[in-house]
mmCIF file of C-alpha atoms in Angstrom:
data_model
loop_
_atom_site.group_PDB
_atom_site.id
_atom_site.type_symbol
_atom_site.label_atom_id
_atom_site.label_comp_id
_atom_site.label_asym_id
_atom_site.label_seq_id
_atom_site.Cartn_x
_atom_site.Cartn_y
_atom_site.Cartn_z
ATOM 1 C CA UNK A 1 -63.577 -48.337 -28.137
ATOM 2 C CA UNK A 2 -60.686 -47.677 -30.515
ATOM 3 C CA UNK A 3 -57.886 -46.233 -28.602
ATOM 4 C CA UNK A 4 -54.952 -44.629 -30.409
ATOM 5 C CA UNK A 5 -52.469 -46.429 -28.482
ATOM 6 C CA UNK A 6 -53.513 -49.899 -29.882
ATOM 7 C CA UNK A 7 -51.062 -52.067 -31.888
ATOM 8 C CA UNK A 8 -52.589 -53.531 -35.201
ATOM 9 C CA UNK A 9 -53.476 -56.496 -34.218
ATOM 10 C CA UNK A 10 -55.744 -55.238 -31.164
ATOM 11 C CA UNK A 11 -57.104 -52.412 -33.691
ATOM 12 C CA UNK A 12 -58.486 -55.211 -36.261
ATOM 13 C CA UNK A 13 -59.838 -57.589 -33.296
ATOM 14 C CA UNK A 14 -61.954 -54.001 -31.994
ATOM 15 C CA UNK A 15 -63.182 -53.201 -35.783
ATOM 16 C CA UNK A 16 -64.354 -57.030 -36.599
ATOM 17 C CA UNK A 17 -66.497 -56.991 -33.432
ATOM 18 C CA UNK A 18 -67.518 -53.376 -33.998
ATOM 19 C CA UNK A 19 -68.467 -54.291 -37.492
ATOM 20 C CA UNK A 20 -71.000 -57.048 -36.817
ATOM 21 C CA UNK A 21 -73.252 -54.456 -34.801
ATOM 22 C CA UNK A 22 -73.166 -52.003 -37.538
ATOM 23 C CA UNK A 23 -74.010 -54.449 -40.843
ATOM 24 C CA UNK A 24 -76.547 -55.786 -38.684
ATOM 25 C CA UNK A 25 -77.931 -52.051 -37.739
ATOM 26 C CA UNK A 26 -77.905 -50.862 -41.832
ATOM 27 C CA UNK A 27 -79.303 -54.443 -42.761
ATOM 28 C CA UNK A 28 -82.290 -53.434 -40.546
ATOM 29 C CA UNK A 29 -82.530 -49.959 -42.273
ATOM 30 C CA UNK A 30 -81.252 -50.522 -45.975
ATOM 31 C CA UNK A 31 -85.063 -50.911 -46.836
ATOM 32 C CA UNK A 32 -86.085 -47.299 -45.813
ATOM 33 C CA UNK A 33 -83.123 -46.316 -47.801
ATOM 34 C CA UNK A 34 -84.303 -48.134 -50.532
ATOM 35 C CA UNK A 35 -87.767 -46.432 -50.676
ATOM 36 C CA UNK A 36 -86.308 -42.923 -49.916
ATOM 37 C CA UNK A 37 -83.600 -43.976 -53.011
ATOM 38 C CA UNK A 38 -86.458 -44.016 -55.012
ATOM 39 C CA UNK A 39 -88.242 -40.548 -53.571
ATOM 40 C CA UNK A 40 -85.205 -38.564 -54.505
ATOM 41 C CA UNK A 41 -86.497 -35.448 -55.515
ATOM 42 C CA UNK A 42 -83.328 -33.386 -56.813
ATOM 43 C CA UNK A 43 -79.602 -34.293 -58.053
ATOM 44 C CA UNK A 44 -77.057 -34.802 -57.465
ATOM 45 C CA UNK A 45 -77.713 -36.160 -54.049
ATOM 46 C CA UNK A 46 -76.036 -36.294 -51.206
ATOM 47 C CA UNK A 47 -76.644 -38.689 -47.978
ATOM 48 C CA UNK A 48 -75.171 -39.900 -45.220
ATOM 49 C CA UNK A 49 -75.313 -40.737 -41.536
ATOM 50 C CA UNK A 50 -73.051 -41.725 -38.770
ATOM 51 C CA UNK A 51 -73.496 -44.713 -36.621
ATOM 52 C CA UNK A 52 -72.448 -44.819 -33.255
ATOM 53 C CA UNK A 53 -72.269 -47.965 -31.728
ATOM 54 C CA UNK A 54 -72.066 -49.502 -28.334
ATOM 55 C CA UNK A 55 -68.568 -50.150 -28.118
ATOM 56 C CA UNK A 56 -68.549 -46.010 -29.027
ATOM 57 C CA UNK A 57 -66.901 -45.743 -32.046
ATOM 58 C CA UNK A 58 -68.172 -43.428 -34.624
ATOM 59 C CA UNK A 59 -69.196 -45.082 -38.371
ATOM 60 C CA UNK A 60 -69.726 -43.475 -41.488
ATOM 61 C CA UNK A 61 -72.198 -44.261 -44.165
ATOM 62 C CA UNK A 62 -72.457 -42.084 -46.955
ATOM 63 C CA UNK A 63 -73.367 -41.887 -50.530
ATOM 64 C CA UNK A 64 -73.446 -39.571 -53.390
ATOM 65 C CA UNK A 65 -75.628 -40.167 -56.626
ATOM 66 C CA UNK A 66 -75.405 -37.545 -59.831
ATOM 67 C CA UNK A 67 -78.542 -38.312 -61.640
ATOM 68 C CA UNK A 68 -81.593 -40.890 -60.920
ATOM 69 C CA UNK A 69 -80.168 -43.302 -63.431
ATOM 70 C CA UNK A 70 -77.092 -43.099 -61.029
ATOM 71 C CA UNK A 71 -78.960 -43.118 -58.040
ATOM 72 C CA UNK A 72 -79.733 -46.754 -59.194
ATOM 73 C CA UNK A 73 -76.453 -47.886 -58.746
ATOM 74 C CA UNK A 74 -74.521 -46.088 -56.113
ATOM 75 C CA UNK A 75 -74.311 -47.514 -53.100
ATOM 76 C CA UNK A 76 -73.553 -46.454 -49.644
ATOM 77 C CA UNK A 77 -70.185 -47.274 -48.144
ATOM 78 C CA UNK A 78 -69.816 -48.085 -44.365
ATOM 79 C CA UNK A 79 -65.898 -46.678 -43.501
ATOM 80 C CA UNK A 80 -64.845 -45.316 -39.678
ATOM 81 C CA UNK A 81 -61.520 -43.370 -39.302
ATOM 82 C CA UNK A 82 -59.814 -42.789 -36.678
ATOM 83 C CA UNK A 83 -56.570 -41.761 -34.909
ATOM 84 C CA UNK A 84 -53.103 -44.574 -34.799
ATOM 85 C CA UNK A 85 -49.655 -43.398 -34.669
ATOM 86 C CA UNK A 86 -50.580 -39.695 -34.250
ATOM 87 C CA UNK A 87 -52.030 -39.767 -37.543
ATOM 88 C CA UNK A 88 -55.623 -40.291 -39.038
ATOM 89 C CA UNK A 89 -56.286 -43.777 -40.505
ATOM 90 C CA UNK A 90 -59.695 -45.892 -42.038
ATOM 91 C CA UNK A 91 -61.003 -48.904 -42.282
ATOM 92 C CA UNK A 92 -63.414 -50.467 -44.779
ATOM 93 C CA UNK A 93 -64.513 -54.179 -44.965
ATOM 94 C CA UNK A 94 -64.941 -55.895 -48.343
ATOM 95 C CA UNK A 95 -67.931 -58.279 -47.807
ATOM 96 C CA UNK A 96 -67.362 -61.567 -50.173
ATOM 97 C CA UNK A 97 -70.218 -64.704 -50.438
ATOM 98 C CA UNK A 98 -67.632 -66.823 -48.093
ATOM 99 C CA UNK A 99 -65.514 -64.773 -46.364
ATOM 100 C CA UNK A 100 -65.143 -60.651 -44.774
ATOM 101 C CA UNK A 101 -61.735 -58.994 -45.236
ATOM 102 C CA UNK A 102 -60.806 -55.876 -43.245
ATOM 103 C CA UNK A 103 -58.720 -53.318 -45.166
ATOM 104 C CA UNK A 104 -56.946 -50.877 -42.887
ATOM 105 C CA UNK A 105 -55.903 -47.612 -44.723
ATOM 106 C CA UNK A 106 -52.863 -46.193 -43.230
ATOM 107 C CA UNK A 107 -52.233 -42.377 -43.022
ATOM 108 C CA UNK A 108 -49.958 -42.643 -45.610
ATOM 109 C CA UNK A 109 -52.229 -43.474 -48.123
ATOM 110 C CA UNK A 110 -54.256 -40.984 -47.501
ATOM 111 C CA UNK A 111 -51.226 -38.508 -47.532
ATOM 112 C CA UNK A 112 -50.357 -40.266 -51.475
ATOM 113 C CA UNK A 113 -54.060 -39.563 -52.193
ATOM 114 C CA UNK A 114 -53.870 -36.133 -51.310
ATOM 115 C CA UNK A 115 -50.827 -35.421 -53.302
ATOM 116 C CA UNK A 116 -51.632 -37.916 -56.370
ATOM 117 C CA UNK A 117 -54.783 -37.416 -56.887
ATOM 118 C CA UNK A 118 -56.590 -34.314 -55.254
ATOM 119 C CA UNK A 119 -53.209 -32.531 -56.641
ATOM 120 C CA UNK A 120 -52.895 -30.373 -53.179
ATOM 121 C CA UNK A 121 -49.829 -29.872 -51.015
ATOM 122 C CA UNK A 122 -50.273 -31.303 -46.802
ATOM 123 C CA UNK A 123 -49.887 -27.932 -46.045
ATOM 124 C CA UNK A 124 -52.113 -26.032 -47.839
ATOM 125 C CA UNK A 125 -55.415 -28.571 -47.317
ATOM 126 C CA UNK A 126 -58.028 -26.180 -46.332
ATOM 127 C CA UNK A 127 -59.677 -29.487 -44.309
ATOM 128 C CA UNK A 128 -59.339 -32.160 -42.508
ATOM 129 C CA UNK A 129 -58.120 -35.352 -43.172
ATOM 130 C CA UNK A 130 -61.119 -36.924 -41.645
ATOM 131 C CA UNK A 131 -62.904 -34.896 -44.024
ATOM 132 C CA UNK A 132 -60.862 -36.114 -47.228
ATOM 133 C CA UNK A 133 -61.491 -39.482 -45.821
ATOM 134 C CA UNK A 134 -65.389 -39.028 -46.398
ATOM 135 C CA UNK A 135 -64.913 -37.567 -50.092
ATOM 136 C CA UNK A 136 -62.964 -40.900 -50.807
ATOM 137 C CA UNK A 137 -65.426 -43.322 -49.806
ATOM 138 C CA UNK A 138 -68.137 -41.077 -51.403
ATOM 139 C CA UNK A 139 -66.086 -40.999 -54.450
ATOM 140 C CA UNK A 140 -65.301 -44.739 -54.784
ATOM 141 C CA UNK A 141 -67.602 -46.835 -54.616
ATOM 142 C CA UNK A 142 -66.207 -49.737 -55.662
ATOM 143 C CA UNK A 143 -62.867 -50.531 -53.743
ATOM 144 C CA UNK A 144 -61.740 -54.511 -54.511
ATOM 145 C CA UNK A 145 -59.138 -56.286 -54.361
ATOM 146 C CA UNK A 146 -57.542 -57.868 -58.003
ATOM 147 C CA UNK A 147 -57.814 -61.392 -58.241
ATOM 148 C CA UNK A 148 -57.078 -62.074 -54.570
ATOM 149 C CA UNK A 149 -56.750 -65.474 -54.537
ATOM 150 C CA UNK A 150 -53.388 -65.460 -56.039
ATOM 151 C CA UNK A 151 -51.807 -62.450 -54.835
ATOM 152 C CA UNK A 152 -49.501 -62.434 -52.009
ATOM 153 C CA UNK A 153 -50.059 -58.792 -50.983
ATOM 154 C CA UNK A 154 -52.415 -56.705 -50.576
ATOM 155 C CA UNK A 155 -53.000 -54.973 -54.318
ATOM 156 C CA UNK A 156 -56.954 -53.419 -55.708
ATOM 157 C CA UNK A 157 -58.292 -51.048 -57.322
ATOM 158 C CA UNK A 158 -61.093 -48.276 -56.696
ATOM 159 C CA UNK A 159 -62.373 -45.426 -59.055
ATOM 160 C CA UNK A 160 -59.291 -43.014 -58.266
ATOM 161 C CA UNK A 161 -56.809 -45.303 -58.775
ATOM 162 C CA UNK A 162 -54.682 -48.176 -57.590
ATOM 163 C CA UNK A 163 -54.220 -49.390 -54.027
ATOM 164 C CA UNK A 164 -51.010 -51.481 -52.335
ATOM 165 C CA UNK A 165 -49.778 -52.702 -49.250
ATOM 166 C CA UNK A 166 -49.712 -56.115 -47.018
ATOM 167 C CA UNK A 167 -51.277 -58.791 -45.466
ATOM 168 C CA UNK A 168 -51.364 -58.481 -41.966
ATOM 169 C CA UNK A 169 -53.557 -61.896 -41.627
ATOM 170 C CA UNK A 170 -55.762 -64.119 -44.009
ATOM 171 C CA UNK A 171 -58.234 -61.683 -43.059
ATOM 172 C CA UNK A 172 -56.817 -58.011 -42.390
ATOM 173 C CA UNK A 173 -55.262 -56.298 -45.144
ATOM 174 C CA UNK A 174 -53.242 -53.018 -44.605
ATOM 175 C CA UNK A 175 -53.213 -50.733 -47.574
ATOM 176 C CA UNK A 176 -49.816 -48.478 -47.474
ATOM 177 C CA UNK A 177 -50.237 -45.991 -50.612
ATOM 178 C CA UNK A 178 -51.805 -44.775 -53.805
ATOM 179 C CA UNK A 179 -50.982 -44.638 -57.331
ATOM 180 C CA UNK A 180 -53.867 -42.018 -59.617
ATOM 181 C CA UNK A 181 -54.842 -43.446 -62.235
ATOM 182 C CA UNK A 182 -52.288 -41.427 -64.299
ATOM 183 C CA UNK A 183 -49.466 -42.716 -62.349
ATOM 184 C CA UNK A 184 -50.041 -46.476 -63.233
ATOM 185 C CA UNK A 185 -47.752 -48.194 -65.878
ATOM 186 C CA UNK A 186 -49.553 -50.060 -68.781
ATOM 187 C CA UNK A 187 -49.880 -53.098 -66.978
ATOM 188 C CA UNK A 188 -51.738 -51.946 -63.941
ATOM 189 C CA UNK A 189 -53.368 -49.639 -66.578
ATOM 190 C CA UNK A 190 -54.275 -53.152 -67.960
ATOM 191 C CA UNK A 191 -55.516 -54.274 -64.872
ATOM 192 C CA UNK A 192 -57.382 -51.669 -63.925
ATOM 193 C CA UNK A 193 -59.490 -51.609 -67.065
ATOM 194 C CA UNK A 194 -59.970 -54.881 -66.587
ATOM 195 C CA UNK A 195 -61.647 -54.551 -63.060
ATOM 196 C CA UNK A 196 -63.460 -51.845 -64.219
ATOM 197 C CA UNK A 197 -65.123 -53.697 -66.719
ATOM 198 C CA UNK A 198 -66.334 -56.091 -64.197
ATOM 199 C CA UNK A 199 -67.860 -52.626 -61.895
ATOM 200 C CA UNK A 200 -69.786 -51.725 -65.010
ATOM 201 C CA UNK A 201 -71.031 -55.305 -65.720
ATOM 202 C CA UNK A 202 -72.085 -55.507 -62.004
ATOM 203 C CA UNK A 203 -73.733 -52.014 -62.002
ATOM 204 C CA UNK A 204 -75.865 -52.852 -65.263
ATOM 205 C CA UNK A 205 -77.011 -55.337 -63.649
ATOM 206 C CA UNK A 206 -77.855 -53.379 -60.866
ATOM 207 C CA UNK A 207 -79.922 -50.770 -62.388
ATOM 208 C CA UNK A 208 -82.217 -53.740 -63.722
ATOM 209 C CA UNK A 209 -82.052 -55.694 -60.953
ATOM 210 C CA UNK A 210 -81.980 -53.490 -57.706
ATOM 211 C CA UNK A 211 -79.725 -55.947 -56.168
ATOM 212 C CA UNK A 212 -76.001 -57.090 -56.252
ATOM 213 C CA UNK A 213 -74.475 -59.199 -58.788
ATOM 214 C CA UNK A 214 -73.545 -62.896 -58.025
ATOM 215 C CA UNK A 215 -72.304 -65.744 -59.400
ATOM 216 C CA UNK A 216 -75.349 -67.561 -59.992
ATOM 217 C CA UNK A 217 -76.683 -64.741 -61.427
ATOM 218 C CA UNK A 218 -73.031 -64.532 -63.468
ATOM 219 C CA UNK A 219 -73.585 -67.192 -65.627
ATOM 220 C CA UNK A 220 -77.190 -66.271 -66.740
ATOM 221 C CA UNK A 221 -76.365 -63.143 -67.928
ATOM 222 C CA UNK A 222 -77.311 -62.289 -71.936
ATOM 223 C CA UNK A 223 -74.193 -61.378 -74.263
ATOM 224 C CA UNK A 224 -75.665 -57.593 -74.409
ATOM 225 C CA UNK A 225 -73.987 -57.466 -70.404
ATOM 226 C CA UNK A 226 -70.725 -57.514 -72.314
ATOM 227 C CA UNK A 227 -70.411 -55.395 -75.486
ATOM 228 C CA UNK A 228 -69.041 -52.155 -75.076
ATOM 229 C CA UNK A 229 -71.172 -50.019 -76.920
ATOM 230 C CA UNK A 230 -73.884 -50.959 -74.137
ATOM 231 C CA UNK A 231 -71.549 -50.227 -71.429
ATOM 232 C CA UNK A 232 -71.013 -46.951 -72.990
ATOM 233 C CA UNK A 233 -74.446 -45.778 -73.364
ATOM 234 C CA UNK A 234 -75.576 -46.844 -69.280
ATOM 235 C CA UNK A 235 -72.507 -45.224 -68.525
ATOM 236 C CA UNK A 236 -73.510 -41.448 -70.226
ATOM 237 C CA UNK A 237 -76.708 -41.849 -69.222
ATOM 238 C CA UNK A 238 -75.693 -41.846 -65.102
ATOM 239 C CA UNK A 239 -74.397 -38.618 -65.870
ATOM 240 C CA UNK A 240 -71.599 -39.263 -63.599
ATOM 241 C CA UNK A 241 -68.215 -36.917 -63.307
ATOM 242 C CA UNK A 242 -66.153 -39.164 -61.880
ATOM 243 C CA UNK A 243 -66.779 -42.383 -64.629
ATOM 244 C CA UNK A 244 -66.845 -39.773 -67.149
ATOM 245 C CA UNK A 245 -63.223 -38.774 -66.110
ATOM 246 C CA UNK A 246 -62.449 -42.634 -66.111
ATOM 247 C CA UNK A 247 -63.693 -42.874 -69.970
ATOM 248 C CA UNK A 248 -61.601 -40.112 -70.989
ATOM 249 C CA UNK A 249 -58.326 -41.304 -69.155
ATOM 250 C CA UNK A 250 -59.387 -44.951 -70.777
ATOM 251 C CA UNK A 251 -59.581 -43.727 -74.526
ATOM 252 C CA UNK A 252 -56.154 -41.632 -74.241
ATOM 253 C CA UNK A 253 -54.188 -44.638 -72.760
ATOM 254 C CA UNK A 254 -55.260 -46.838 -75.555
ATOM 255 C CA UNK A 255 -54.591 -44.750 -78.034
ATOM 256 C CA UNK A 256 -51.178 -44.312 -76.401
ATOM 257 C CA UNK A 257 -50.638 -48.298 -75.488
ATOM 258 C CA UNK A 258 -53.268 -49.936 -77.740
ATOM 259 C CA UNK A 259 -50.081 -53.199 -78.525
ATOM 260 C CA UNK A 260 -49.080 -52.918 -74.623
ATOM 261 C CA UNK A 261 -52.774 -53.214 -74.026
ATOM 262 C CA UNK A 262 -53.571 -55.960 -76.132
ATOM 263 C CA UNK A 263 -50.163 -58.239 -75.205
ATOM 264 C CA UNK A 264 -50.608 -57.367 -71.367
ATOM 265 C CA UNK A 265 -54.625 -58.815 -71.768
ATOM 266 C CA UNK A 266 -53.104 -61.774 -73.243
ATOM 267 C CA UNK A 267 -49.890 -62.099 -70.647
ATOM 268 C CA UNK A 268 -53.114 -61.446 -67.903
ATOM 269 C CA UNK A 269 -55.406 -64.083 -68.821
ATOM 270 C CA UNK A 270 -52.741 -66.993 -69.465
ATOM 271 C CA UNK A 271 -50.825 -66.253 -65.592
ATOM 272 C CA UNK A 272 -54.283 -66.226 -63.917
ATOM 273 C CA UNK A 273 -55.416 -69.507 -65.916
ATOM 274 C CA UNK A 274 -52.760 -71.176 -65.130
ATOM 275 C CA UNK A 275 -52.411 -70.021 -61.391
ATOM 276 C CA UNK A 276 -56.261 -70.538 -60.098
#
């Protein structure tokens, strides 16, 4: 059981074991949620469940899907919060094809997401932080880390925005604070768009698919996976608010940075060739 009084260290030891009941526990169940995906009969949709496991700490799997094309795509996210320093923090693992990082999300992120993003003063929240910690994870479904291999702390990037903090271990990550998407200089802007090519790529896929990109998969994909008038059209026809914000924030910074763009792709692409 997580107990507030844990240091970080005994915190990430509790989740790890925790975790390995609770993948195994949706991996027995994502089926029926695939055949009730498909029985959805009115949008948008929202579902979600709590697991409980035997070590009793409280899980949360939830997601949200606008349309049916969206519904497609979406995916649930498996997140528990709970309560460390008199505060309420979250966890979230990133599963990869060789390895599982933990990403602990301290209470001050959550405090910079309340303030950069949802726009709303501590003291006038009308909920709970627990609660703002749901719409998060409901919100962004894709939460990754940028090019992790050759970064030395802790740095990603999820629908809302940018992420940063430090590595506790090769395997925990603790993520400190928020930038909104607005917030982010050129670069990150850069970076961002970047990644979020890669979501939309993987979420195309996705929709034909039913299952998650890979890298086999990667290299068999046709050229129409990569032009962006065919990103454009799957991406009006989820009918979702929260990409549809994304496009709009993505046409005004190029028209604002359109040479920072284009010299930070090519500063991008020759420091990660010549670094992996």
């Amino acid at each position: 059981m997580i107990l507030p009084t844990m240091t970080l260290a005994e915190l990430s030891e509790e989740l790890f074991a925790d975790y390995r009941e609770v993948s195994a526990r949706w991996k027995a169940f994502e089926p029926k949620f695939e055949r009730m995906r498909k029985r959805i009969p009115k949008f948008p949709w929202l579902w979600n469940t709590t697991i409980s496991t035997r070590r009793r700490n409280d899980w949360y799997i939830g997601c949200y899907a606008y349309s049916k094309k969206d519904a497609t795509v979406v995916h649930p996210q498996i997140s528990i919060s709970f309560r460390h320093e008199n505060a309420t923090w979250a966890a979230f693992f990133i599963r990869g094809k060789d390895s599982t990082l933990l990403l602990i999300f301290s209470s001050h992120f959550f405090e910079r997401y309340i303030e950069r993003f949802l726009s709303v003063d501590r003291k006038d929240l009308e909920y709970p932080v627990k609660e703002i910690i749901k719409l998060f994870f409901l919100r962004n479904y894709h939460i990754g880390l940028y090019k992790p291999k050759v970064e030395d702390r802790v740095r990603g990037f999820c629908e809302d925005g940018m992420f940063l903090g430090d590595w506790l271990s090769d395997e925990v990550g603790l993520v400190k604070t928020f930038l909104s998407r607005g917030e982010m200089k050129p670069n990150q802007c850069t970076e961002f768009i970047s990644a979020m090519q890669s979501w939309i790529v993987d979420d195309i896929f996705m929709s034909h698919r039913g299952y998650t990109l890979v890298d086999e998969d990667f290299d068999e994909l046709p050229d129409t996976y990569f032009a962006p008038e065919v990103w454009i059209d799957f991406l009006r026809s989820r009918n979702n608010k929260v990409w549809e914000e994304i496009l709009i924030d993505f046409k005004k910074f190029r028209q604002e940075h359109e040479a920072e763009y284009q010299e930070c792709s090519r500063l991008l692409d020759c420091i990660y060739e010549n670094r992996v």
